[in-house]
Amino acid sequence: MLLSIITINKNNAAGLQKTIESVVSQTSDNFEYIIIDGASSDESTAVIKKYTENSLYSKKISYWISEPDTGIYNAMNKGIEKAHGSYCLFLNSGDYLLLSDIVERLETTLNDDSDIYYANAVSRQNNIPMVHEYEKNPEYSYFINVSINHQNTLIKRSLFENTKNYNEDFKFLSDWYFIMYSRYKLSAQFKHIDFPIAFYDNTGVSSTTPPEILKEEYNKAIQYVFGNFTPLIQYYNQLESEYKNSIWYNITHQWGAGSFLIFILKVYRFFVRRLVRKKSEVNKRGIK
């Protein structure tokens, strides 16, 4: 089985309906679908039953449960424990697969040569669709400061066996910590996918959490991964921040370093030619 698609939900019946609909309407059946509900008090369980009791869709929902949990990552870990697919995709309530043939397209894309596949993410800001682009060939330090969107990330299930699933010490950033840990501790292989997989609802908990709380978890994650090297990583982050606020970064970010250097060389050649021409004219006039 290619995919285990895992949805967690709590009191978001409308979002859950949209998510389930995008999964059960897939043209390929090469996936299992697991829904973990956190004992919702709204109509969420009724939405789930609407599909599990429908003969057209019931076979596409492999497992679901509604019971209390201790947080987002506790619910996600429950889903991992029930998963059997080669790769796990986490699609929380409110998120949805962009096309009905996404699984079919993934069948021709995933070839088991990478531990983590990731794609650009689509969301909405001020009611305007936007694409979050990630580096296709990231530098070694890339994932220290970049959190790739888990709704557009496919994780080899065997990788969770090395991490004992998501670390529940983190309430908001465990998915980022998992990516960073996999990269720097497990030397996981990453590969970029050329098409976005899902729309993600950016009104979730991590998107609305106060920055100071996220910063606290970020520092704890850095300490967990890099230990005694943490001061060096923090110093690197400071230098990177200063660089990104510099004129050089703004120019190279807009032009590209190569294009900017070519421009500088052309300007240099232009002025050298002007100076040579001026000197030649002066010599012809006999002026010294």
PDB file of C-alpha atoms in Angstrom:
ATOM      1  CA  MET A   1       0.000   0.000   0.000  1.00  0.00           C
ATOM      2  CA  LEU A   2       1.406   3.365  -1.036  1.00  0.00           C
ATOM      3  CA  LEU A   3      -0.119   5.853   1.392  1.00  0.00           C
ATOM      4  CA  SER A   4      -1.588   6.149   4.845  1.00  0.00           C
ATOM      5  CA  ILE A   5      -3.556   9.391   4.879  1.00  0.00           C
ATOM      6  CA  ILE A   6      -4.168  10.497   8.457  1.00  0.00           C
ATOM      7  CA  THR A   7      -6.676  13.169   9.522  1.00  0.00           C
ATOM      8  CA  ILE A   8      -6.963  14.496  13.059  1.00  0.00           C
ATOM      9  CA  ASN A   9      -9.921  16.598  14.107  1.00  0.00           C
ATOM     10  CA  LYS A  10     -11.583  18.258  17.051  1.00  0.00           C
ATOM     11  CA  ASN A  11     -14.790  20.258  16.804  1.00  0.00           C
ATOM     12  CA  ASN A  12     -14.341  21.220  13.155  1.00  0.00           C
ATOM     13  CA  ALA A  13     -17.189  19.386  11.450  1.00  0.00           C
ATOM     14  CA  ALA A  14     -17.339  21.699   8.429  1.00  0.00           C
ATOM     15  CA  GLY A  15     -13.597  21.453   7.820  1.00  0.00           C
ATOM     16  CA  LEU A  16     -13.645  17.696   8.386  1.00  0.00           C
ATOM     17  CA  GLN A  17     -16.351  17.228   5.744  1.00  0.00           C
ATOM     18  CA  LYS A  18     -14.221  19.087   3.186  1.00  0.00           C
ATOM     19  CA  THR A  19     -11.156  16.996   4.066  1.00  0.00           C
ATOM     20  CA  ILE A  20     -12.926  13.630   3.921  1.00  0.00           C
ATOM     21  CA  GLU A  21     -14.613  14.495   0.628  1.00  0.00           C
ATOM     22  CA  SER A  22     -11.242  15.260  -1.001  1.00  0.00           C
ATOM     23  CA  VAL A  23      -9.842  11.894   0.126  1.00  0.00           C
ATOM     24  CA  VAL A  24     -12.714   9.508  -0.614  1.00  0.00           C
ATOM     25  CA  SER A  25     -13.165  11.035  -4.077  1.00  0.00           C
ATOM     26  CA  GLN A  26      -9.645  10.038  -5.169  1.00  0.00           C
ATOM     27  CA  THR A  27      -9.482   8.134  -8.458  1.00  0.00           C
ATOM     28  CA  SER A  28      -6.925   5.687  -7.037  1.00  0.00           C
ATOM     29  CA  ASP A  29      -7.554   3.269  -4.160  1.00  0.00           C
ATOM     30  CA  ASN A  30      -3.848   2.856  -3.357  1.00  0.00           C
ATOM     31  CA  PHE A  31      -4.198   4.320   0.124  1.00  0.00           C
ATOM     32  CA  GLU A  32      -5.771   3.778   3.505  1.00  0.00           C
ATOM     33  CA  TYR A  33      -7.589   6.548   5.308  1.00  0.00           C
ATOM     34  CA  ILE A  34      -7.386   6.960   9.081  1.00  0.00           C
ATOM     35  CA  ILE A  35      -9.445   9.524  11.019  1.00  0.00           C
ATOM     36  CA  ILE A  36      -8.638  10.384  14.634  1.00  0.00           C
ATOM     37  CA  ASP A  37     -11.254  12.565  16.315  1.00  0.00           C
ATOM     38  CA  GLY A  38     -10.595  14.068  19.745  1.00  0.00           C
ATOM     39  CA  ALA A  39     -14.003  13.401  21.293  1.00  0.00           C
ATOM     40  CA  SER A  40     -15.603  16.300  19.437  1.00  0.00           C
ATOM     41  CA  SER A  41     -18.769  17.831  20.873  1.00  0.00           C
ATOM     42  CA  ASP A  42     -20.010  19.174  17.538  1.00  0.00           C
ATOM     43  CA  GLU A  43     -21.294  17.243  14.498  1.00  0.00           C
ATOM     44  CA  SER A  44     -17.888  15.749  13.623  1.00  0.00           C
ATOM     45  CA  THR A  45     -18.766  12.125  14.389  1.00  0.00           C
ATOM     46  CA  ALA A  46     -21.978  12.492  12.399  1.00  0.00           C
ATOM     47  CA  VAL A  47     -19.892  13.676   9.429  1.00  0.00           C
ATOM     48  CA  ILE A  48     -17.619  10.634   9.738  1.00  0.00           C
ATOM     49  CA  LYS A  49     -20.580   8.245   9.954  1.00  0.00           C
ATOM     50  CA  LYS A  50     -22.114   9.885   6.912  1.00  0.00           C
ATOM     51  CA  TYR A  51     -19.228   8.473   4.889  1.00  0.00           C
ATOM     52  CA  THR A  52     -18.550   5.214   6.743  1.00  0.00           C
ATOM     53  CA  GLU A  53     -22.200   4.207   6.411  1.00  0.00           C
ATOM     54  CA  ASN A  54     -22.301   5.043   2.703  1.00  0.00           C
ATOM     55  CA  SER A  55     -21.544   2.012   0.518  1.00  0.00           C
ATOM     56  CA  LEU A  56     -19.738   4.214  -2.031  1.00  0.00           C
ATOM     57  CA  TYR A  57     -17.208   5.494   0.481  1.00  0.00           C
ATOM     58  CA  SER A  58     -17.122   3.098   3.414  1.00  0.00           C
ATOM     59  CA  LYS A  59     -14.286   0.987   1.970  1.00  0.00           C
ATOM     60  CA  LYS A  60     -12.093   4.070   1.629  1.00  0.00           C
ATOM     61  CA  ILE A  61     -12.123   4.817   5.356  1.00  0.00           C
ATOM     62  CA  SER A  62      -9.979   2.121   6.942  1.00  0.00           C
ATOM     63  CA  TYR A  63     -10.184   3.193  10.564  1.00  0.00           C
ATOM     64  CA  TRP A  64     -11.677   5.930  12.712  1.00  0.00           C
ATOM     65  CA  ILE A  65     -12.081   6.621  16.388  1.00  0.00           C
ATOM     66  CA  SER A  66     -13.441   9.409  18.564  1.00  0.00           C
ATOM     67  CA  GLU A  67     -11.879   9.645  22.003  1.00  0.00           C
ATOM     68  CA  PRO A  68     -10.050  12.217  24.168  1.00  0.00           C
ATOM     69  CA  ASP A  69      -6.401  12.949  23.415  1.00  0.00           C
ATOM     70  CA  THR A  70      -3.693  15.040  25.040  1.00  0.00           C
ATOM     71  CA  GLY A  71      -2.953  17.256  22.059  1.00  0.00           C
ATOM     72  CA  ILE A  72      -2.302  17.502  18.335  1.00  0.00           C
ATOM     73  CA  TYR A  73       0.720  15.206  18.239  1.00  0.00           C
ATOM     74  CA  ASN A  74      -0.827  12.650  20.542  1.00  0.00           C
ATOM     75  CA  ALA A  75      -3.672  12.378  18.013  1.00  0.00           C
ATOM     76  CA  MET A  76      -1.225  12.186  15.091  1.00  0.00           C
ATOM     77  CA  ASN A  77       0.710   9.440  16.880  1.00  0.00           C
ATOM     78  CA  LYS A  78      -2.494   7.447  17.284  1.00  0.00           C
ATOM     79  CA  GLY A  79      -2.863   7.635  13.526  1.00  0.00           C
ATOM     80  CA  ILE A  80       0.724   6.465  12.958  1.00  0.00           C
ATOM     81  CA  GLU A  81       0.153   3.454  15.193  1.00  0.00           C
ATOM     82  CA  LYS A  82      -2.734   2.354  12.932  1.00  0.00           C
ATOM     83  CA  ALA A  83      -0.896   3.029   9.659  1.00  0.00           C
ATOM     84  CA  HIS A  84       0.283   0.347   7.217  1.00  0.00           C
ATOM     85  CA  GLY A  85       1.251   2.386   4.144  1.00  0.00           C
ATOM     86  CA  SER A  86       4.785   2.939   2.877  1.00  0.00           C
ATOM     87  CA  TYR A  87       4.395   6.698   3.412  1.00  0.00           C
ATOM     88  CA  CYS A  88       2.277   8.795   5.773  1.00  0.00           C
ATOM     89  CA  LEU A  89       0.496  12.003   4.763  1.00  0.00           C
ATOM     90  CA  PHE A  90      -1.097  14.140   7.477  1.00  0.00           C
ATOM     91  CA  LEU A  91      -4.167  16.008   6.296  1.00  0.00           C
ATOM     92  CA  ASN A  92      -5.838  17.743   9.217  1.00  0.00           C
ATOM     93  CA  SER A  93      -9.495  18.783   9.211  1.00  0.00           C
ATOM     94  CA  GLY A  94      -9.905  21.863   7.049  1.00  0.00           C
ATOM     95  CA  ASP A  95      -7.069  20.802   4.712  1.00  0.00           C
ATOM     96  CA  TYR A  96      -7.886  19.060   1.452  1.00  0.00           C
ATOM     97  CA  LEU A  97      -6.227  17.353  -1.504  1.00  0.00           C
ATOM     98  CA  LEU A  98      -6.101  19.764  -4.430  1.00  0.00           C
ATOM     99  CA  LEU A  99      -7.129  17.312  -7.166  1.00  0.00           C
ATOM    100  CA  SER A 100      -9.041  14.036  -7.337  1.00  0.00           C
ATOM    101  CA  ASP A 101      -6.047  12.301  -8.956  1.00  0.00           C
ATOM    102  CA  ILE A 102      -3.397  13.335  -6.421  1.00  0.00           C
ATOM    103  CA  VAL A 103      -2.842   9.767  -5.175  1.00  0.00           C
ATOM    104  CA  GLU A 104      -2.674   8.564  -8.763  1.00  0.00           C
ATOM    105  CA  ARG A 105      -0.015  11.166  -9.539  1.00  0.00           C
ATOM    106  CA  LEU A 106       1.943  10.198  -6.427  1.00  0.00           C
ATOM    107  CA  GLU A 107       1.990   6.583  -7.597  1.00  0.00           C
ATOM    108  CA  THR A 108       4.223   7.626 -10.500  1.00  0.00           C
ATOM    109  CA  THR A 109       6.309  10.001  -8.368  1.00  0.00           C
ATOM    110  CA  LEU A 110       7.231   8.045  -5.246  1.00  0.00           C
ATOM    111  CA  ASN A 111       9.818   5.391  -5.977  1.00  0.00           C
ATOM    112  CA  ASP A 112      11.031   4.599  -2.464  1.00  0.00           C
ATOM    113  CA  ASP A 113      14.419   6.256  -3.027  1.00  0.00           C
ATOM    114  CA  SER A 114      13.805   9.020  -0.461  1.00  0.00           C
ATOM    115  CA  ASP A 115      12.694   9.070   3.158  1.00  0.00           C
ATOM    116  CA  ILE A 116      10.757  12.307   2.856  1.00  0.00           C
ATOM    117  CA  TYR A 117       9.096  13.822  -0.201  1.00  0.00           C
ATOM    118  CA  TYR A 118       7.896  17.409   0.057  1.00  0.00           C
ATOM    119  CA  ALA A 119       6.017  19.792  -2.240  1.00  0.00           C
ATOM    120  CA  ASN A 120       5.167  23.469  -2.378  1.00  0.00           C
ATOM    121  CA  ALA A 121       2.124  24.329  -0.274  1.00  0.00           C
ATOM    122  CA  VAL A 122      -1.053  26.180  -1.219  1.00  0.00           C
ATOM    123  CA  SER A 123      -3.016  28.273   1.271  1.00  0.00           C
ATOM    124  CA  ARG A 124      -5.081  31.432   1.354  1.00  0.00           C
ATOM    125  CA  GLN A 125      -4.162  34.838   2.757  1.00  0.00           C
ATOM    126  CA  ASN A 126      -6.710  37.649   2.854  1.00  0.00           C
ATOM    127  CA  ASN A 127      -8.911  35.447   0.648  1.00  0.00           C
ATOM    128  CA  ILE A 128      -6.205  35.296  -2.014  1.00  0.00           C
ATOM    129  CA  PRO A 129      -4.682  31.880  -2.921  1.00  0.00           C
ATOM    130  CA  MET A 130      -0.932  31.785  -2.450  1.00  0.00           C
ATOM    131  CA  VAL A 131       1.847  29.265  -2.991  1.00  0.00           C
ATOM    132  CA  HIS A 132       4.609  28.701  -0.427  1.00  0.00           C
ATOM    133  CA  GLU A 133       7.691  27.602  -2.320  1.00  0.00           C
ATOM    134  CA  TYR A 134      10.475  25.492  -0.816  1.00  0.00           C
ATOM    135  CA  GLU A 135      14.029  24.973  -2.031  1.00  0.00           C
ATOM    136  CA  LYS A 136      14.356  22.100  -4.484  1.00  0.00           C
ATOM    137  CA  ASN A 137      18.011  21.480  -3.616  1.00  0.00           C
ATOM    138  CA  PRO A 138      18.323  22.893  -0.104  1.00  0.00           C
ATOM    139  CA  GLU A 139      21.631  23.614   1.561  1.00  0.00           C
ATOM    140  CA  TYR A 140      22.550  21.526   4.582  1.00  0.00           C
ATOM    141  CA  SER A 141      21.341  24.188   7.030  1.00  0.00           C
ATOM    142  CA  TYR A 142      18.008  24.783   5.283  1.00  0.00           C
ATOM    143  CA  PHE A 143      15.691  22.929   7.665  1.00  0.00           C
ATOM    144  CA  ILE A 144      17.090  24.651  10.756  1.00  0.00           C
ATOM    145  CA  ASN A 145      14.988  27.703   9.980  1.00  0.00           C
ATOM    146  CA  VAL A 146      12.420  26.397   7.501  1.00  0.00           C
ATOM    147  CA  SER A 147       9.417  24.321   8.476  1.00  0.00           C
ATOM    148  CA  ILE A 148       8.008  22.486   5.476  1.00  0.00           C
ATOM    149  CA  ASN A 149       4.255  22.127   5.461  1.00  0.00           C
ATOM    150  CA  HIS A 150       3.266  18.667   6.748  1.00  0.00           C
ATOM    151  CA  GLN A 151       0.109  18.603   4.606  1.00  0.00           C
ATOM    152  CA  ASN A 152       2.447  18.555   1.600  1.00  0.00           C
ATOM    153  CA  THR A 153       5.032  16.187   3.061  1.00  0.00           C
ATOM    154  CA  LEU A 154       5.146  12.413   2.626  1.00  0.00           C
ATOM    155  CA  ILE A 155       7.117  10.622   5.326  1.00  0.00           C
ATOM    156  CA  LYS A 156       8.332   7.061   5.038  1.00  0.00           C
ATOM    157  CA  ARG A 157       6.544   5.207   7.810  1.00  0.00           C
ATOM    158  CA  SER A 158       9.689   3.310   8.832  1.00  0.00           C
ATOM    159  CA  LEU A 159      11.274   6.653   9.727  1.00  0.00           C
ATOM    160  CA  PHE A 160       8.845   7.007  12.626  1.00  0.00           C
ATOM    161  CA  GLU A 161      10.218   3.789  14.103  1.00  0.00           C
ATOM    162  CA  ASN A 162      13.564   5.559  14.612  1.00  0.00           C
ATOM    163  CA  THR A 163      11.982   8.578  16.301  1.00  0.00           C
ATOM    164  CA  LYS A 164       9.228   6.800  18.247  1.00  0.00           C
ATOM    165  CA  ASN A 165       6.690   8.912  16.355  1.00  0.00           C
ATOM    166  CA  TYR A 166       6.208  12.636  17.021  1.00  0.00           C
ATOM    167  CA  ASN A 167       7.798  13.982  20.196  1.00  0.00           C
ATOM    168  CA  GLU A 168       4.926  14.998  22.471  1.00  0.00           C
ATOM    169  CA  ASP A 169       7.199  17.269  24.516  1.00  0.00           C
ATOM    170  CA  PHE A 170       6.343  19.813  21.826  1.00  0.00           C
ATOM    171  CA  LYS A 171       2.798  21.156  21.604  1.00  0.00           C
ATOM    172  CA  PHE A 172       3.142  23.215  18.427  1.00  0.00           C
ATOM    173  CA  LEU A 173       6.395  22.481  16.589  1.00  0.00           C
ATOM    174  CA  SER A 174       6.846  18.726  16.796  1.00  0.00           C
ATOM    175  CA  ASP A 175       6.389  18.261  13.045  1.00  0.00           C
ATOM    176  CA  TRP A 176       9.193  20.779  12.382  1.00  0.00           C
ATOM    177  CA  TYR A 177      11.344  19.140  15.075  1.00  0.00           C
ATOM    178  CA  PHE A 178      10.739  15.762  13.431  1.00  0.00           C
ATOM    179  CA  ILE A 179      11.924  17.060  10.045  1.00  0.00           C
ATOM    180  CA  MET A 180      15.002  18.669  11.582  1.00  0.00           C
ATOM    181  CA  TYR A 181      15.825  15.567  13.647  1.00  0.00           C
ATOM    182  CA  SER A 182      15.421  13.336  10.588  1.00  0.00           C
ATOM    183  CA  ARG A 183      17.718  15.573   8.552  1.00  0.00           C
ATOM    184  CA  TYR A 184      20.537  16.087  11.040  1.00  0.00           C
ATOM    185  CA  LYS A 185      20.375  12.995  13.249  1.00  0.00           C
ATOM    186  CA  LEU A 186      19.128  10.291  10.903  1.00  0.00           C
ATOM    187  CA  SER A 187      20.601  11.675   7.639  1.00  0.00           C
ATOM    188  CA  ALA A 188      17.206  11.197   6.001  1.00  0.00           C
ATOM    189  CA  GLN A 189      17.031  11.666   2.237  1.00  0.00           C
ATOM    190  CA  PHE A 190      14.723  14.457   1.040  1.00  0.00           C
ATOM    191  CA  LYS A 191      13.247  14.973  -2.425  1.00  0.00           C
ATOM    192  CA  HIS A 192      11.131  17.822  -3.778  1.00  0.00           C
ATOM    193  CA  ILE A 193       7.925  17.055  -5.698  1.00  0.00           C
ATOM    194  CA  ASP A 194       7.102  19.347  -8.605  1.00  0.00           C
ATOM    195  CA  PHE A 195       3.357  19.672  -7.919  1.00  0.00           C
ATOM    196  CA  PRO A 196       1.527  20.771  -4.749  1.00  0.00           C
ATOM    197  CA  ILE A 197      -0.458  18.064  -2.972  1.00  0.00           C
ATOM    198  CA  ALA A 198      -2.866  19.828  -0.657  1.00  0.00           C
ATOM    199  CA  PHE A 199      -4.410  23.105   0.368  1.00  0.00           C
ATOM    200  CA  TYR A 200      -3.721  23.725   4.011  1.00  0.00           C
ATOM    201  CA  ASP A 201      -5.865  25.670   6.434  1.00  0.00           C
ATOM    202  CA  ASN A 202      -3.530  28.317   7.882  1.00  0.00           C
ATOM    203  CA  THR A 203      -5.896  29.237  10.711  1.00  0.00           C
ATOM    204  CA  GLY A 204      -4.716  26.246  12.770  1.00  0.00           C
ATOM    205  CA  VAL A 205      -3.161  26.234  16.227  1.00  0.00           C
ATOM    206  CA  SER A 206       0.502  26.702  15.224  1.00  0.00           C
ATOM    207  CA  SER A 207      -0.445  29.631  12.964  1.00  0.00           C
ATOM    208  CA  THR A 208      -2.219  31.487  15.776  1.00  0.00           C
ATOM    209  CA  THR A 209       0.139  30.663  18.671  1.00  0.00           C
ATOM    210  CA  PRO A 210       1.968  33.652  20.243  1.00  0.00           C
ATOM    211  CA  PRO A 211       5.526  34.041  18.820  1.00  0.00           C
ATOM    212  CA  GLU A 212       7.166  33.868  22.254  1.00  0.00           C
ATOM    213  CA  ILE A 213       5.752  30.370  22.840  1.00  0.00           C
ATOM    214  CA  LEU A 214       6.898  29.194  19.405  1.00  0.00           C
ATOM    215  CA  LYS A 215      10.340  30.700  20.093  1.00  0.00           C
ATOM    216  CA  GLU A 216      10.569  28.746  23.344  1.00  0.00           C
ATOM    217  CA  GLU A 217       9.785  25.486  21.556  1.00  0.00           C
ATOM    218  CA  TYR A 218      12.183  26.395  18.734  1.00  0.00           C
ATOM    219  CA  ASN A 219      15.076  26.863  21.185  1.00  0.00           C
ATOM    220  CA  LYS A 220      14.221  23.593  22.924  1.00  0.00           C
ATOM    221  CA  ALA A 221      14.189  21.761  19.582  1.00  0.00           C
ATOM    222  CA  ILE A 222      17.599  23.183  18.634  1.00  0.00           C
ATOM    223  CA  GLN A 223      18.965  22.043  22.000  1.00  0.00           C
ATOM    224  CA  TYR A 224      17.524  18.541  21.553  1.00  0.00           C
ATOM    225  CA  VAL A 225      19.091  18.119  18.114  1.00  0.00           C
ATOM    226  CA  PHE A 226      22.424  19.930  18.400  1.00  0.00           C
ATOM    227  CA  GLY A 227      23.235  19.710  22.123  1.00  0.00           C
ATOM    228  CA  ASN A 228      26.600  21.380  22.820  1.00  0.00           C
ATOM    229  CA  PHE A 229      26.619  22.891  19.348  1.00  0.00           C
ATOM    230  CA  THR A 230      23.508  24.959  20.132  1.00  0.00           C
ATOM    231  CA  PRO A 231      25.448  28.249  20.738  1.00  0.00           C
ATOM    232  CA  LEU A 232      27.117  27.808  17.344  1.00  0.00           C
ATOM    233  CA  ILE A 233      23.750  27.271  15.655  1.00  0.00           C
ATOM    234  CA  GLN A 234      22.322  30.349  17.381  1.00  0.00           C
ATOM    235  CA  TYR A 235      25.347  32.391  16.281  1.00  0.00           C
ATOM    236  CA  TYR A 236      24.853  31.146  12.733  1.00  0.00           C
ATOM    237  CA  ASN A 237      21.185  32.167  12.873  1.00  0.00           C
ATOM    238  CA  GLN A 238      22.182  35.647  14.030  1.00  0.00           C
ATOM    239  CA  LEU A 239      24.634  36.013  11.133  1.00  0.00           C
ATOM    240  CA  GLU A 240      22.021  34.731   8.700  1.00  0.00           C
ATOM    241  CA  SER A 241      19.477  37.245  10.046  1.00  0.00           C
ATOM    242  CA  GLU A 242      21.956  40.094   9.621  1.00  0.00           C
ATOM    243  CA  TYR A 243      22.762  38.908   6.110  1.00  0.00           C
ATOM    244  CA  LYS A 244      19.090  38.781   5.132  1.00  0.00           C
ATOM    245  CA  ASN A 245      18.695  42.391   6.274  1.00  0.00           C
ATOM    246  CA  SER A 246      21.654  43.545   4.197  1.00  0.00           C
ATOM    247  CA  ILE A 247      21.604  45.322   0.839  1.00  0.00           C
ATOM    248  CA  TRP A 248      23.623  42.463  -0.664  1.00  0.00           C
ATOM    249  CA  TYR A 249      20.930  39.912   0.215  1.00  0.00           C
ATOM    250  CA  ASN A 250      18.135  42.087  -1.189  1.00  0.00           C
ATOM    251  CA  ILE A 251      20.016  42.533  -4.458  1.00  0.00           C
ATOM    252  CA  THR A 252      21.031  38.890  -4.871  1.00  0.00           C
ATOM    253  CA  HIS A 253      17.567  37.706  -3.787  1.00  0.00           C
ATOM    254  CA  GLN A 254      15.997  39.776  -6.563  1.00  0.00           C
ATOM    255  CA  TRP A 255      18.660  39.234  -9.214  1.00  0.00           C
ATOM    256  CA  GLY A 256      20.392  36.025  -8.183  1.00  0.00           C
ATOM    257  CA  ALA A 257      24.034  36.124  -7.129  1.00  0.00           C
ATOM    258  CA  GLY A 258      25.266  35.061 -10.576  1.00  0.00           C
ATOM    259  CA  SER A 259      23.245  37.693 -12.420  1.00  0.00           C
ATOM    260  CA  PHE A 260      24.335  40.401 -10.011  1.00  0.00           C
ATOM    261  CA  LEU A 261      28.022  39.532 -10.426  1.00  0.00           C
ATOM    262  CA  ILE A 262      27.625  39.601 -14.202  1.00  0.00           C
ATOM    263  CA  PHE A 263      26.002  43.026 -13.896  1.00  0.00           C
ATOM    264  CA  ILE A 264      28.924  44.303 -11.770  1.00  0.00           C
ATOM    265  CA  LEU A 265      31.414  42.998 -14.340  1.00  0.00           C
ATOM    266  CA  LYS A 266      29.520  44.689 -17.168  1.00  0.00           C
ATOM    267  CA  VAL A 267      29.483  47.976 -15.272  1.00  0.00           C
ATOM    268  CA  TYR A 268      33.223  47.608 -14.577  1.00  0.00           C
ATOM    269  CA  ARG A 269      33.953  46.882 -18.255  1.00  0.00           C
ATOM    270  CA  PHE A 270      31.833  49.864 -19.320  1.00  0.00           C
ATOM    271  CA  PHE A 271      33.777  52.292 -17.144  1.00  0.00           C
ATOM    272  CA  VAL A 272      37.135  50.773 -18.086  1.00  0.00           C
ATOM    273  CA  ARG A 273      36.289  51.233 -21.768  1.00  0.00           C
ATOM    274  CA  ARG A 274      35.225  54.823 -21.099  1.00  0.00           C
ATOM    275  CA  LEU A 275      38.502  55.516 -19.315  1.00  0.00           C
ATOM    276  CA  VAL A 276      40.550  53.892 -22.094  1.00  0.00           C
ATOM    277  CA  ARG A 277      38.639  55.856 -24.752  1.00  0.00           C
ATOM    278  CA  LYS A 278      39.084  59.093 -22.814  1.00  0.00           C
ATOM    279  CA  LYS A 279      42.801  58.504 -22.407  1.00  0.00           C
ATOM    280  CA  SER A 280      43.092  57.764 -26.134  1.00  0.00           C
ATOM    281  CA  GLU A 281      41.312  61.008 -27.020  1.00  0.00           C
ATOM    282  CA  VAL A 282      43.567  62.963 -24.673  1.00  0.00           C
ATOM    283  CA  ASN A 283      46.704  61.423 -26.205  1.00  0.00           C
ATOM    284  CA  LYS A 284      45.497  62.271 -29.729  1.00  0.00           C
ATOM    285  CA  ARG A 285      45.122  65.915 -28.742  1.00  0.00           C
ATOM    286  CA  GLY A 286      48.632  65.886 -27.356  1.00  0.00           C
ATOM    287  CA  ILE A 287      47.464  66.775 -23.920  1.00  0.00           C
ATOM    288  CA  LYS A 288      49.488  65.239 -21.169  1.00  0.00           C
TER     289      LYS A 288
END
